Amino acid sequence: PVVFVSLGMPEASLRRLVADAETAGALLVLRGLKERSLQTTVATIKGLMGERRVEWRVDPKLFDTFAVQAVPTLVLIDPSDPLAGGCRSDQ
């Protein structure tokens, strides 16, 4: 599963999504950096994660590929082709 999120969402919602993503093995995807800063983004994510182990990615192309207009949005994808939908680098 892929969950599209924003660091502008309420902190309680993000913490719950992080916990759920860890349980489900989901990828959390951001459209861009918080305050256009990698350091701010990383610090915010670390604060949300604590000891949890969840993969995050900043990938605006995935938002476009799946036509994500609002967050949170959950997308179930084929685990054998996790970047289905035309976002692989070989296409």
XYZ file of C-alpha atoms in Angstrom:
91
model
C 0.000 0.000 0.000
C 0.948 3.600 -0.613
C -0.458 6.389 1.550
C -0.238 9.941 0.259
C 0.115 12.422 3.113
C 1.065 16.001 3.924
C 3.100 17.234 6.849
C 0.482 19.985 7.099
C -2.041 17.432 8.343
C -2.841 17.389 12.079
C -0.043 15.755 14.066
C -2.384 13.223 15.702
C -3.574 12.084 12.271
C -0.024 11.729 11.000
C 1.039 9.742 14.071
C -1.881 7.351 13.541
C -0.999 6.969 9.860
C 2.626 6.256 10.755
C 1.511 3.523 13.171
C -0.874 2.051 10.590
C 1.778 2.233 7.855
C 4.240 0.348 10.028
C 1.692 -2.401 10.675
C 0.685 -2.654 7.009
C 4.163 -2.169 5.548
C 2.898 0.870 3.661
C 4.959 3.591 2.013
C 4.147 7.183 3.032
C 4.514 9.678 0.184
C 4.822 13.448 0.352
C 4.345 15.772 -2.616
C 7.178 18.057 -1.526
C 9.352 19.267 1.310
C 8.023 21.023 4.386
C 8.881 24.719 4.145
C 10.998 23.776 1.089
C 13.622 22.431 3.483
C 15.051 18.914 3.574
C 16.265 19.465 7.152
C 12.829 20.620 8.332
C 11.156 17.712 6.563
C 13.520 15.131 8.049
C 13.205 16.614 11.547
C 9.404 16.580 11.334
C 9.335 12.980 10.109
C 11.740 11.872 12.858
C 9.495 13.541 15.428
C 6.474 11.662 14.100
C 8.195 8.302 13.842
C 9.862 7.871 17.203
C 11.053 4.250 17.162
C 8.726 3.167 14.352
C 10.158 1.921 11.075
C 8.272 3.289 8.075
C 9.475 4.167 4.589
C 8.851 7.728 3.399
C 9.338 9.213 -0.038
C 9.017 12.685 -1.533
C 7.594 12.029 -4.985
C 5.341 14.564 -6.712
C 5.173 12.313 -9.805
C 3.355 9.641 -7.803
C 0.744 12.236 -6.804
C 0.238 12.971 -10.514
C 0.309 9.324 -11.577
C -2.492 8.416 -9.185
C -4.292 11.774 -9.571
C -4.167 12.414 -5.825
C -6.116 15.583 -5.036
C -6.538 15.241 -1.249
C -4.664 13.629 1.609
C -4.647 11.178 3.138
C -5.233 8.949 0.125
C -4.595 5.210 0.170
C -3.618 3.428 -3.047
C -3.343 -0.339 -3.212
C -0.806 -1.466 -5.778
C 0.455 -4.769 -7.123
C 3.358 -5.757 -4.855
C 5.140 -7.423 -7.790
C 5.176 -4.080 -9.658
C 5.122 -1.426 -6.927
C 5.633 1.480 -9.285
C 2.914 0.493 -11.729
C 1.253 3.368 -13.454
C 4.086 4.756 -15.505
C 6.448 6.107 -12.879
C 9.295 3.670 -13.376
C 12.507 5.194 -14.617
C 12.668 2.754 -17.569
C 9.478 4.105 -19.173
